PDB file of C-alpha atoms in Angstrom:
ATOM      1  CA  MET A  52      10.672 -28.309  -5.264  1.00 85.00           C
ATOM      2  CA  LYS A  53      12.265 -24.966  -5.995  1.00 88.00           C
ATOM      3  CA  LYS A  54      12.990 -22.827  -2.917  1.00 86.00           C
ATOM      4  CA  TYR A  55      13.291 -19.035  -3.113  1.00 89.00           C
ATOM      5  CA  LEU A  56      15.757 -17.500  -0.677  1.00 84.00           C
ATOM      6  CA  LEU A  57      15.824 -14.062   0.926  1.00 81.00           C
ATOM      7  CA  PHE A  58      19.269 -12.648   1.750  1.00 69.00           C
ATOM      8  CA  ASP A  59      18.045  -9.449   3.370  1.00 74.00           C
ATOM      9  CA  ASP A  60      15.800  -8.594   6.316  1.00 77.00           C
ATOM     10  CA  LEU A  61      13.162  -7.107   4.032  1.00 80.00           C
ATOM     11  CA  ASN A  62      12.297  -7.045   0.349  1.00 82.00           C
ATOM     12  CA  TYR A  63       9.573  -5.479  -1.773  1.00 83.00           C
ATOM     13  CA  LEU A  64       8.477  -7.233  -4.969  1.00 86.00           C
ATOM     14  CA  GLU A  65       5.924  -6.358  -7.612  1.00 86.00           C
ATOM     15  CA  ILE A  66       4.522  -8.687 -10.301  1.00 89.00           C
ATOM     16  CA  ASN A  67       2.258  -7.338 -13.040  1.00 90.00           C
ATOM     17  CA  LEU A  68       1.809 -10.009 -15.720  1.00 91.00           C
ATOM     18  CA  ASP A  69      -0.701 -11.639 -18.043  1.00 93.00           C
ATOM     19  CA  THR A  70       0.421 -15.157 -17.107  1.00 93.00           C
ATOM     20  CA  TRP A  71       2.128 -16.667 -14.054  1.00 94.00           C
ATOM     21  CA  ASN A  72       5.620 -17.850 -14.955  1.00 91.00           C
ATOM     22  CA  HIS A  73       6.994 -19.332 -11.729  1.00 92.00           C
ATOM     23  CA  PRO A  74       6.975 -23.045 -10.823  1.00 93.00           C
ATOM     24  CA  ILE A  75       5.434 -24.321  -7.626  1.00 94.00           C
ATOM     25  CA  HIS A  76       7.871 -23.254  -4.923  1.00 92.00           C
ATOM     26  CA  ASN A  77       8.369 -22.441  -1.268  1.00 89.00           C
ATOM     27  CA  HIS A  78      10.547 -19.954   0.643  1.00 89.00           C
ATOM     28  CA  ASP A  79      12.836 -19.508   3.595  1.00 83.00           C
ATOM     29  CA  HIS A  80      10.963 -16.340   4.652  1.00 85.00           C
ATOM     30  CA  TYR A  81       7.531 -14.832   5.326  1.00 85.00           C
ATOM     31  CA  GLU A  82       5.487 -13.222   2.558  1.00 89.00           C
ATOM     32  CA  TRP A  83       2.513 -10.903   2.469  1.00 87.00           C
ATOM     33  CA  ILE A  84       0.901 -10.889  -0.988  1.00 91.00           C
ATOM     34  CA  ILE A  85      -1.667  -8.206  -1.866  1.00 89.00           C
ATOM     35  CA  VAL A  86      -3.757  -8.531  -5.040  1.00 91.00           C
ATOM     36  CA  LEU A  87      -4.188  -5.100  -6.634  1.00 87.00           C
ATOM     37  CA  LYS A  88      -5.760  -6.372  -9.857  1.00 90.00           C
ATOM     38  CA  GLY A  89      -6.806  -9.605 -11.526  1.00 94.00           C
ATOM     39  CA  LYS A  90      -8.632 -12.889 -11.022  1.00 95.00           C
ATOM     40  CA  GLY A  91      -7.584 -16.504 -10.805  1.00 95.00           C
ATOM     41  CA  LYS A  92      -6.586 -19.232  -8.381  1.00 95.00           C
ATOM     42  CA  HIS A  93      -3.920 -19.275  -5.693  1.00 94.00           C
ATOM     43  CA  HIS A  94      -2.762 -22.762  -4.734  1.00 94.00           C
ATOM     44  CA  ILE A  95      -1.258 -22.930  -1.233  1.00 91.00           C
ATOM     45  CA  ASN A  96      -0.121 -26.343   0.003  1.00 88.00           C
ATOM     46  CA  ASP A  97      -3.167 -28.579  -0.538  1.00 86.00           C
ATOM     47  CA  GLU A  98      -5.732 -25.772  -0.716  1.00 88.00           C
ATOM     48  CA  THR A  99      -6.971 -23.683  -3.650  1.00 92.00           C
ATOM     49  CA  TYR A 100      -8.324 -20.148  -3.203  1.00 91.00           C
ATOM     50  CA  GLU A 101     -10.163 -18.115  -5.809  1.00 92.00           C
ATOM     51  CA  TYR A 102      -8.688 -14.616  -5.739  1.00 93.00           C
ATOM     52  CA  THR A 103      -9.695 -11.183  -6.973  1.00 91.00           C
ATOM     53  CA  ALA A 104      -8.567  -7.594  -6.422  1.00 88.00           C
ATOM     54  CA  GLY A 105      -8.385  -6.762  -2.730  1.00 84.00           C
ATOM     55  CA  ASP A 106      -7.444 -10.214  -1.475  1.00 87.00           C
ATOM     56  CA  ILE A 107      -4.530 -10.573   0.940  1.00 86.00           C
ATOM     57  CA  PHE A 108      -2.465 -13.729   1.478  1.00 89.00           C
ATOM     58  CA  PHE A 109       0.102 -14.596   4.118  1.00 86.00           C
ATOM     59  CA  LEU A 110       2.698 -17.328   3.553  1.00 87.00           C
ATOM     60  CA  LYS A 111       4.957 -18.920   6.143  1.00 84.00           C
ATOM     61  CA  PRO A 112       8.380 -20.395   5.346  1.00 81.00           C
ATOM     62  CA  ASN A 113       8.011 -23.711   3.513  1.00 80.00           C
ATOM     63  CA  ASP A 114       4.429 -23.010   2.395  1.00 87.00           C
ATOM     64  CA  ALA A 115       4.318 -24.290  -1.192  1.00 91.00           C
ATOM     65  CA  HIS A 116       2.331 -22.163  -3.617  1.00 93.00           C
ATOM     66  CA  PHE A 117       1.732 -20.992  -7.157  1.00 94.00           C
ATOM     67  CA  PHE A 118      -0.849 -18.915  -9.030  1.00 96.00           C
ATOM     68  CA  GLU A 119      -3.093 -19.529 -12.020  1.00 96.00           C
ATOM     69  CA  PHE A 120      -4.065 -16.245 -13.689  1.00 96.00           C
ATOM     70  CA  THR A 121      -7.401 -16.105 -15.494  1.00 95.00           C
ATOM     71  CA  SER A 122      -6.903 -12.386 -16.179  1.00 96.00           C
ATOM     72  CA  PRO A 123      -3.857 -10.069 -16.051  1.00 95.00           C
ATOM     73  CA  THR A 124      -2.829  -9.826 -12.414  1.00 95.00           C
ATOM     74  CA  HIS A 125      -0.966  -7.220 -10.376  1.00 92.00           C
ATOM     75  CA  LEU A 126       0.576  -8.526  -7.131  1.00 93.00           C
ATOM     76  CA  VAL A 127       2.575  -6.716  -4.462  1.00 89.00           C
ATOM     77  CA  TYR A 128       4.805  -8.644  -2.046  1.00 90.00           C
ATOM     78  CA  PHE A 129       6.359  -7.757   1.295  1.00 86.00           C
ATOM     79  CA  GLN A 130       8.986 -10.405   2.110  1.00 87.00           C
ATOM     80  CA  PHE A 131      10.870 -10.527   5.415  1.00 82.00           C
ATOM     81  CA  SER A 132      13.181 -12.866   7.275  1.00 79.00           C
ATOM     82  CA  VAL A 133      12.081 -15.459   9.817  1.00 75.00           C
ATOM     83  CA  ASP A 134      14.065 -13.843  12.636  1.00 72.00           C
ATOM     84  CA  LEU A 135      11.720 -10.805  12.395  1.00 71.00           C
ATOM     85  CA  LYS A 136      14.697  -8.452  12.819  1.00 71.00           C
ATOM     86  CA  ILE A 137      12.791  -5.609  11.202  1.00 72.00           C
ATOM     87  CA  PHE A 138      10.446  -5.603  14.213  1.00 70.00           C
ATOM     88  CA  LYS A 139      13.277  -5.173  16.717  1.00 68.00           C
ATOM     89  CA  HIS A 140      11.959  -1.790  17.874  1.00 65.00           C
ATOM     90  CA  GLU A 141       8.300  -2.362  16.948  1.00 65.00           C
ATOM     91  CA  LEU A 142       7.083  -4.742  19.629  1.00 66.00           C
ATOM     92  CA  SER A 143       3.370  -4.044  19.126  1.00 65.00           C
ATOM     93  CA  LEU A 144       3.645  -4.963  15.437  1.00 67.00           C
ATOM     94  CA  LYS A 145       5.711  -8.021  16.306  1.00 69.00           C
ATOM     95  CA  LYS A 146       2.826  -9.100  18.549  1.00 70.00           C
ATOM     96  CA  LYS A 147       0.461  -8.601  15.627  1.00 67.00           C
ATOM     97  CA  MET A 148       2.649 -10.859  13.514  1.00 70.00           C
ATOM     98  CA  PHE A 149       2.471 -13.581  16.155  1.00 70.00           C
ATOM     99  CA  SER A 150      -1.293 -13.067  16.289  1.00 69.00           C
ATOM    100  CA  ILE A 151      -1.512 -13.626  12.525  1.00 69.00           C
ATOM    101  CA  LEU A 152       0.648 -16.741  12.839  1.00 69.00           C
ATOM    102  CA  LYS A 153      -1.813 -18.112  15.395  1.00 67.00           C
ATOM    103  CA  ILE A 154      -4.747 -17.323  13.104  1.00 64.00           C
ATOM    104  CA  HIS A 155      -2.940 -18.915  10.176  1.00 64.00           C
ATOM    105  CA  GLU A 156      -2.260 -22.130  12.087  1.00 63.00           C
ATOM    106  CA  LYS A 157      -5.701 -22.336  13.722  1.00 59.00           C
ATOM    107  CA  GLU A 158      -7.789 -21.602  10.632  1.00 56.00           C
ATOM    108  CA  ASN A 159      -5.411 -22.928   7.965  1.00 56.00           C
ATOM    109  CA  ALA A 160      -6.046 -19.482   6.550  1.00 55.00           C
ATOM    110  CA  GLY A 161      -5.179 -18.473   3.031  1.00 67.00           C
ATOM    111  CA  ASN A 162      -7.013 -15.263   2.221  1.00 70.00           C
ATOM    112  CA  LEU A 163      -6.724 -12.978   5.257  1.00 73.00           C
ATOM    113  CA  LYS A 164      -8.661 -10.014   3.877  1.00 70.00           C
ATOM    114  CA  SER A 165     -11.285 -10.345   6.626  1.00 67.00           C
ATOM    115  CA  HIS A 166      -8.611  -9.673   9.246  1.00 64.00           C
ATOM    116  CA  PHE A 167      -7.909  -6.173   7.923  1.00 67.00           C
ATOM    117  CA  GLN A 168      -9.878  -3.007   8.528  1.00 60.00           C
ATOM    118  CA  SER A 169     -10.553  -0.311   5.906  1.00 58.00           C
ATOM    119  CA  SER A 170      -9.485  -2.640   3.085  1.00 62.00           C
ATOM    120  CA  ASP A 171     -10.289  -0.093   0.354  1.00 68.00           C
ATOM    121  CA  ILE A 172      -8.062   2.517   2.000  1.00 67.00           C
ATOM    122  CA  LEU A 173      -5.395  -0.134   2.532  1.00 68.00           C
ATOM    123  CA  LEU A 174      -5.366  -1.063  -1.160  1.00 71.00           C
ATOM    124  CA  GLU A 175      -5.097   2.582  -2.192  1.00 72.00           C
ATOM    125  CA  GLN A 176      -2.172   2.909   0.197  1.00 69.00           C
ATOM    126  CA  VAL A 177      -0.413  -0.128  -1.302  1.00 74.00           C
ATOM    127  CA  ALA A 178      -1.025   1.216  -4.824  1.00 72.00           C
ATOM    128  CA  LEU A 179       0.559   4.510  -3.791  1.00 70.00           C
ATOM    129  CA  ILE A 180       3.583   2.642  -2.389  1.00 68.00           C
ATOM    130  CA  THR A 181       4.156   0.927  -5.746  1.00 69.00           C
ATOM    131  CA  LYS A 182       3.924   4.244  -7.561  1.00 67.00           C
ATOM    132  CA  MET A 183       6.469   5.886  -5.261  1.00 62.00           C
ATOM    133  CA  ILE A 184       8.898   2.986  -5.516  1.00 62.00           C
ATOM    134  CA  LYS A 185       8.693   3.145  -9.320  1.00 60.00           C
ATOM    135  CA  LYS A 186       9.581   6.824  -9.063  1.00 55.00           C
ATOM    136  CA  SER A 187      12.611   5.871  -6.922  1.00 49.00           C
ATOM    137  CA  VAL A 188      11.224   7.941  -4.060  1.00 48.00           C
ATOM    138  CA  ALA A 189      11.428   5.026  -1.649  1.00 49.00           C
ATOM    139  CA  ASP A 190      14.414   3.498   0.100  1.00 57.00           C
ATOM    140  CA  LYS A 191      14.641   0.468   2.385  1.00 62.00           C
ATOM    141  CA  ASP A 192      13.521   2.439   5.435  1.00 63.00           C
ATOM    142  CA  TYR A 193      10.508   3.719   3.528  1.00 62.00           C
ATOM    143  CA  ILE A 194       9.520   0.172   2.524  1.00 69.00           C
ATOM    144  CA  LYS A 195       9.914  -0.924   6.147  1.00 69.00           C
ATOM    145  CA  TYR A 196       7.627   1.833   7.386  1.00 64.00           C
ATOM    146  CA  GLN A 197       5.094   0.979   4.696  1.00 67.00           C
ATOM    147  CA  LEU A 198       5.117  -2.650   5.810  1.00 72.00           C
ATOM    148  CA  PHE A 199       4.481  -1.407   9.347  1.00 69.00           C
ATOM    149  CA  THR A 200       1.638   0.796   8.093  1.00 68.00           C
ATOM    150  CA  PHE A 201       0.209  -2.178   6.205  1.00 69.00           C
ATOM    151  CA  LEU A 202       0.340  -4.347   9.335  1.00 70.00           C
ATOM    152  CA  SER A 203      -1.310  -1.620  11.394  1.00 66.00           C
ATOM    153  CA  PHE A 204      -4.519  -2.313   9.446  1.00 67.00           C
ATOM    154  CA  ILE A 205      -4.713  -5.803  10.954  1.00 65.00           C
ATOM    155  CA  VAL A 206      -7.701  -6.232  13.229  1.00 56.00           C
ATOM    156  CA  SER A 207      -6.475  -8.377  16.085  1.00 49.00           C
ATOM    157  CA  LYS A 208      -8.901 -11.106  17.115  1.00 45.00           C
ATOM    158  CA  ASP A 209      -6.732 -12.131  20.045  1.00 41.00           C
ATOM    159  CA  THR A 210      -7.790 -10.098  23.083  1.00 37.00           C
ATOM    160  CA  SER A 211      -4.374 -10.623  24.656  1.00 36.00           C
ATOM    161  CA  ILE A 212      -2.802  -8.523  21.900  1.00 32.00           C
ATOM    162  CA  GLU A 213      -2.406  -4.853  22.708  1.00 33.00           C
ATOM    163  CA  GLU A 214      -4.858  -2.693  20.750  1.00 34.00           C
ATOM    164  CA  GLN A 215      -3.308  -0.788  17.887  1.00 35.00           C
ATOM    165  CA  ASN A 216      -2.942   2.934  17.687  1.00 40.00           C
ATOM    166  CA  ASP A 217      -5.273   3.973  14.863  1.00 52.00           C
ATOM    167  CA  THR A 218      -4.157   7.600  14.634  1.00 73.00           C
ATOM    168  CA  LEU A 219      -2.024   7.205  11.508  1.00 72.00           C
ATOM    169  CA  ASN A 220      -4.824   5.348   9.729  1.00 66.00           C
ATOM    170  CA  GLU A 221      -7.261   8.091  10.734  1.00 77.00           C
ATOM    171  CA  ILE A 222      -4.896  10.728   9.330  1.00 84.00           C
ATOM    172  CA  ILE A 223      -4.581   8.829   6.037  1.00 78.00           C
ATOM    173  CA  ILE A 224      -8.354   8.461   5.756  1.00 74.00           C
ATOM    174  CA  PHE A 225      -8.883  12.151   6.574  1.00 84.00           C
ATOM    175  CA  ILE A 226      -6.356  13.298   3.954  1.00 86.00           C
ATOM    176  CA  ARG A 227      -7.895  11.065   1.295  1.00 79.00           C
ATOM    177  CA  SER A 228     -11.383  12.275   2.143  1.00 80.00           C
ATOM    178  CA  HIS A 229     -10.333  15.929   1.749  1.00 87.00           C
ATOM    179  CA  ILE A 230      -7.774  15.687  -1.050  1.00 88.00           C
ATOM    180  CA  LYS A 231      -9.661  18.314  -3.069  1.00 90.00           C
ATOM    181  CA  ASN A 232      -9.979  20.777  -0.193  1.00 91.00           C
ATOM    182  CA  ARG A 233      -6.643  22.435   0.464  1.00 92.00           C
ATOM    183  CA  LYS A 234      -7.668  24.334   3.590  1.00 92.00           C
ATOM    184  CA  TYR A 235      -8.030  21.020   5.435  1.00 93.00           C
ATOM    185  CA  LEU A 236      -4.608  19.775   4.319  1.00 94.00           C
ATOM    186  CA  THR A 237      -2.269  22.368   5.805  1.00 94.00           C
ATOM    187  CA  ILE A 238       0.070  21.200   8.550  1.00 94.00           C
ATOM    188  CA  ASP A 239      -1.520  23.645  10.991  1.00 95.00           C
ATOM    189  CA  PHE A 240      -5.056  22.424  10.308  1.00 95.00           C
ATOM    190  CA  LEU A 241      -4.126  18.721  10.390  1.00 95.00           C
ATOM    191  CA  ALA A 242      -2.101  19.125  13.575  1.00 94.00           C
ATOM    192  CA  ASP A 243      -4.940  20.971  15.293  1.00 93.00           C
ATOM    193  CA  HIS A 244      -7.524  18.446  14.077  1.00 92.00           C
ATOM    194  CA  PHE A 245      -5.517  15.542  15.532  1.00 91.00           C
ATOM    195  CA  ASN A 246      -4.560  17.408  18.716  1.00 91.00           C
ATOM    196  CA  LYS A 247      -0.842  17.652  18.035  1.00 92.00           C
ATOM    197  CA  SER A 248       1.591  20.512  17.602  1.00 94.00           C
ATOM    198  CA  PRO A 249       2.558  21.229  13.961  1.00 94.00           C
ATOM    199  CA  THR A 250       6.174  20.211  14.581  1.00 94.00           C
ATOM    200  CA  TYR A 251       5.256  16.965  16.325  1.00 93.00           C
ATOM    201  CA  PHE A 252       2.588  16.161  13.721  1.00 93.00           C
ATOM    202  CA  GLY A 253       5.116  16.485  10.886  1.00 92.00           C
ATOM    203  CA  GLU A 254       7.633  14.271  12.687  1.00 89.00           C
ATOM    204  CA  TYR A 255       4.947  11.731  13.647  1.00 86.00           C
ATOM    205  CA  PHE A 256       3.680  11.438  10.077  1.00 85.00           C
ATOM    206  CA  LYS A 257       7.147  11.148   8.529  1.00 80.00           C
ATOM    207  CA  LYS A 258       8.164   8.481  11.027  1.00 74.00           C
ATOM    208  CA  GLY A 259       5.037   6.452  10.288  1.00 66.00           C
ATOM    209  CA  MET A 260       4.925   6.935   6.514  1.00 65.00           C
ATOM    210  CA  GLY A 261       8.556   7.451   5.592  1.00 65.00           C
ATOM    211  CA  ILE A 262       7.871  10.725   3.746  1.00 74.00           C
ATOM    212  CA  SER A 263       6.676  14.199   4.689  1.00 85.00           C
ATOM    213  CA  VAL A 264       3.003  15.161   4.839  1.00 89.00           C
ATOM    214  CA  LYS A 265       3.438  17.550   1.901  1.00 90.00           C
ATOM    215  CA  LYS A 266       5.111  14.888  -0.248  1.00 86.00           C
ATOM    216  CA  TYR A 267       2.391  12.378   0.587  1.00 83.00           C
ATOM    217  CA  ILE A 268      -0.397  14.839  -0.252  1.00 89.00           C
ATOM    218  CA  ASP A 269       1.283  15.825  -3.529  1.00 88.00           C
ATOM    219  CA  LEU A 270       1.677  12.186  -4.590  1.00 82.00           C
ATOM    220  CA  LEU A 271      -1.873  11.358  -3.580  1.00 82.00           C
ATOM    221  CA  ARG A 272      -3.249  14.408  -5.397  1.00 88.00           C
ATOM    222  CA  SER A 273      -1.274  13.489  -8.523  1.00 86.00           C
ATOM    223  CA  SER A 274      -2.655   9.940  -8.382  1.00 80.00           C
ATOM    224  CA  TYR A 275      -6.255  11.186  -8.148  1.00 82.00           C
ATOM    225  CA  LEU A 276      -5.668  13.735 -10.894  1.00 88.00           C
ATOM    226  CA  GLU A 277      -4.243  11.071 -13.181  1.00 84.00           C
ATOM    227  CA  LYS A 278      -7.388   8.965 -12.749  1.00 80.00           C
ATOM    228  CA  ASP A 279      -9.621  11.975 -13.423  1.00 85.00           C
ATOM    229  CA  LEU A 280      -7.656  12.860 -16.548  1.00 88.00           C
ATOM    230  CA  ILE A 281      -7.975   9.331 -17.897  1.00 83.00           C
ATOM    231  CA  TYR A 282     -11.475   8.357 -16.837  1.00 80.00           C
ATOM    232  CA  SER A 283     -13.480  11.575 -16.487  1.00 85.00           C
ATOM    233  CA  LYS A 284     -14.659  13.941 -19.195  1.00 86.00           C
ATOM    234  CA  LYS A 285     -14.086  17.049 -17.109  1.00 89.00           C
ATOM    235  CA  SER A 286     -12.249  19.913 -18.750  1.00 92.00           C
ATOM    236  CA  LEU A 287      -8.895  21.061 -17.410  1.00 92.00           C
ATOM    237  CA  SER A 288     -10.589  24.187 -16.093  1.00 93.00           C
ATOM    238  CA  GLU A 289     -13.044  22.041 -14.133  1.00 92.00           C
ATOM    239  CA  LEU A 290     -10.241  19.890 -12.725  1.00 92.00           C
ATOM    240  CA  SER A 291      -8.258  22.984 -11.819  1.00 93.00           C
ATOM    241  CA  TYR A 292     -11.301  24.256  -9.923  1.00 93.00           C
ATOM    242  CA  ASP A 293     -12.012  20.865  -8.286  1.00 91.00           C
ATOM    243  CA  TYR A 294      -8.463  20.546  -6.948  1.00 93.00           C
ATOM    244  CA  GLN A 295      -8.256  24.249  -6.051  1.00 93.00           C
ATOM    245  CA  PHE A 296      -5.291  25.205  -8.218  1.00 94.00           C
ATOM    246  CA  THR A 297      -4.934  28.950  -8.571  1.00 91.00           C
ATOM    247  CA  ASP A 298      -5.105  28.690 -12.372  1.00 91.00           C
ATOM    248  CA  LEU A 299      -4.553  26.352 -15.326  1.00 91.00           C
ATOM    249  CA  SER A 300      -0.868  27.178 -15.450  1.00 92.00           C
ATOM    250  CA  HIS A 301      -0.349  25.795 -11.936  1.00 93.00           C
ATOM    251  CA  LEU A 302      -2.321  22.652 -12.794  1.00 92.00           C
ATOM    252  CA  ASN A 303      -0.182  22.064 -15.891  1.00 91.00           C
ATOM    253  CA  LYS A 304       3.076  22.597 -13.993  1.00 92.00           C
ATOM    254  CA  PHE A 305       1.955  20.216 -11.248  1.00 92.00           C
ATOM    255  CA  ILE A 306       1.075  17.432 -13.710  1.00 91.00           C
ATOM    256  CA  ILE A 307       4.253  17.837 -15.764  1.00 91.00           C
ATOM    257  CA  LYS A 308       6.324  17.749 -12.567  1.00 88.00           C
ATOM    258  CA  HIS A 309       4.803  14.433 -11.484  1.00 84.00           C
ATOM    259  CA  PHE A 310       4.365  12.644 -14.815  1.00 84.00           C
ATOM    260  CA  ASN A 311       6.774  14.325 -17.252  1.00 86.00           C
ATOM    261  CA  LYS A 312       3.752  14.620 -19.530  1.00 87.00           C
ATOM    262  CA  SER A 313       1.187  17.296 -20.145  1.00 90.00           C
ATOM    263  CA  PRO A 314      -2.487  16.720 -19.252  1.00 89.00           C
ATOM    264  CA  LYS A 315      -3.219  16.450 -22.969  1.00 87.00           C
ATOM    265  CA  GLN A 316      -0.579  13.744 -23.442  1.00 88.00           C
ATOM    266  CA  ILE A 317      -1.956  11.740 -20.515  1.00 86.00           C
ATOM    267  CA  ARG A 318      -5.458  11.884 -21.967  1.00 85.00           C
ATOM    268  CA  GLU A 319      -4.254  10.907 -25.421  1.00 81.00           C
ATOM    269  CA  ASN A 320      -2.422   7.876 -24.053  1.00 74.00           C
ATOM    270  CA  LYS A 321      -5.049   6.067 -21.979  1.00 61.00           C
ATOM    271  CA  LYS A 322      -2.634   3.234 -21.184  1.00 47.00           C
ATOM    272  CA  TYR A 323      -0.259   5.542 -19.359  1.00 38.00           C
TER     273      TYR A 323
END
């Protein structure tokens, strides 16, 4: 059986294909696999799991697996070494990993979606990660912090595991819920809302997310705008009003900055 090797502490991998083109294989590392799009079957050892968008799989070293796609599938992988070096200074997350290992062994678990909270928010977060990495915004430290953010969504079912700090998740949810209302997205407002000083809030967010609050909000706003341009019939004036741009010129500049295309070009090319 083919074995895939990992020569680094951490790797990010993205697969977006119509058909699966890898043989049955195992690894010398751990893998988290998040399904962003698609349907089919995931064969893990002697078990077969039907999968769809939103499903989350965890693989231990030597777990043999392969996919069967019944529709085009978009997968995101976090791969990391068995020595768990990336958790050297993140003991609470290391405990969560051991908790998941216990769940995996006890339940012979494949799809671990039920062990995550706010799965819709989590999937949006993972989709944003892929977009940023494609734009070369992310480096290894950023990917590491995003893995940590991903793991922070785990709902521990082992009462001996220390409860997670949900503040970062709450901030993410708040920002997403108010992405069209700029007065709620200033550093001063966010810091006050979450009972932190503006300076500490900015440092706290960047440490947890790997990028600044402003950068995160801009990328999130651009992602939402892109969807509205493609799937809604709203005029540019309406979108400018919805997202509280001062005028159409600012909306156009914002979109061109993030996509290197005008709003008209994005709408004309629905596959963009």
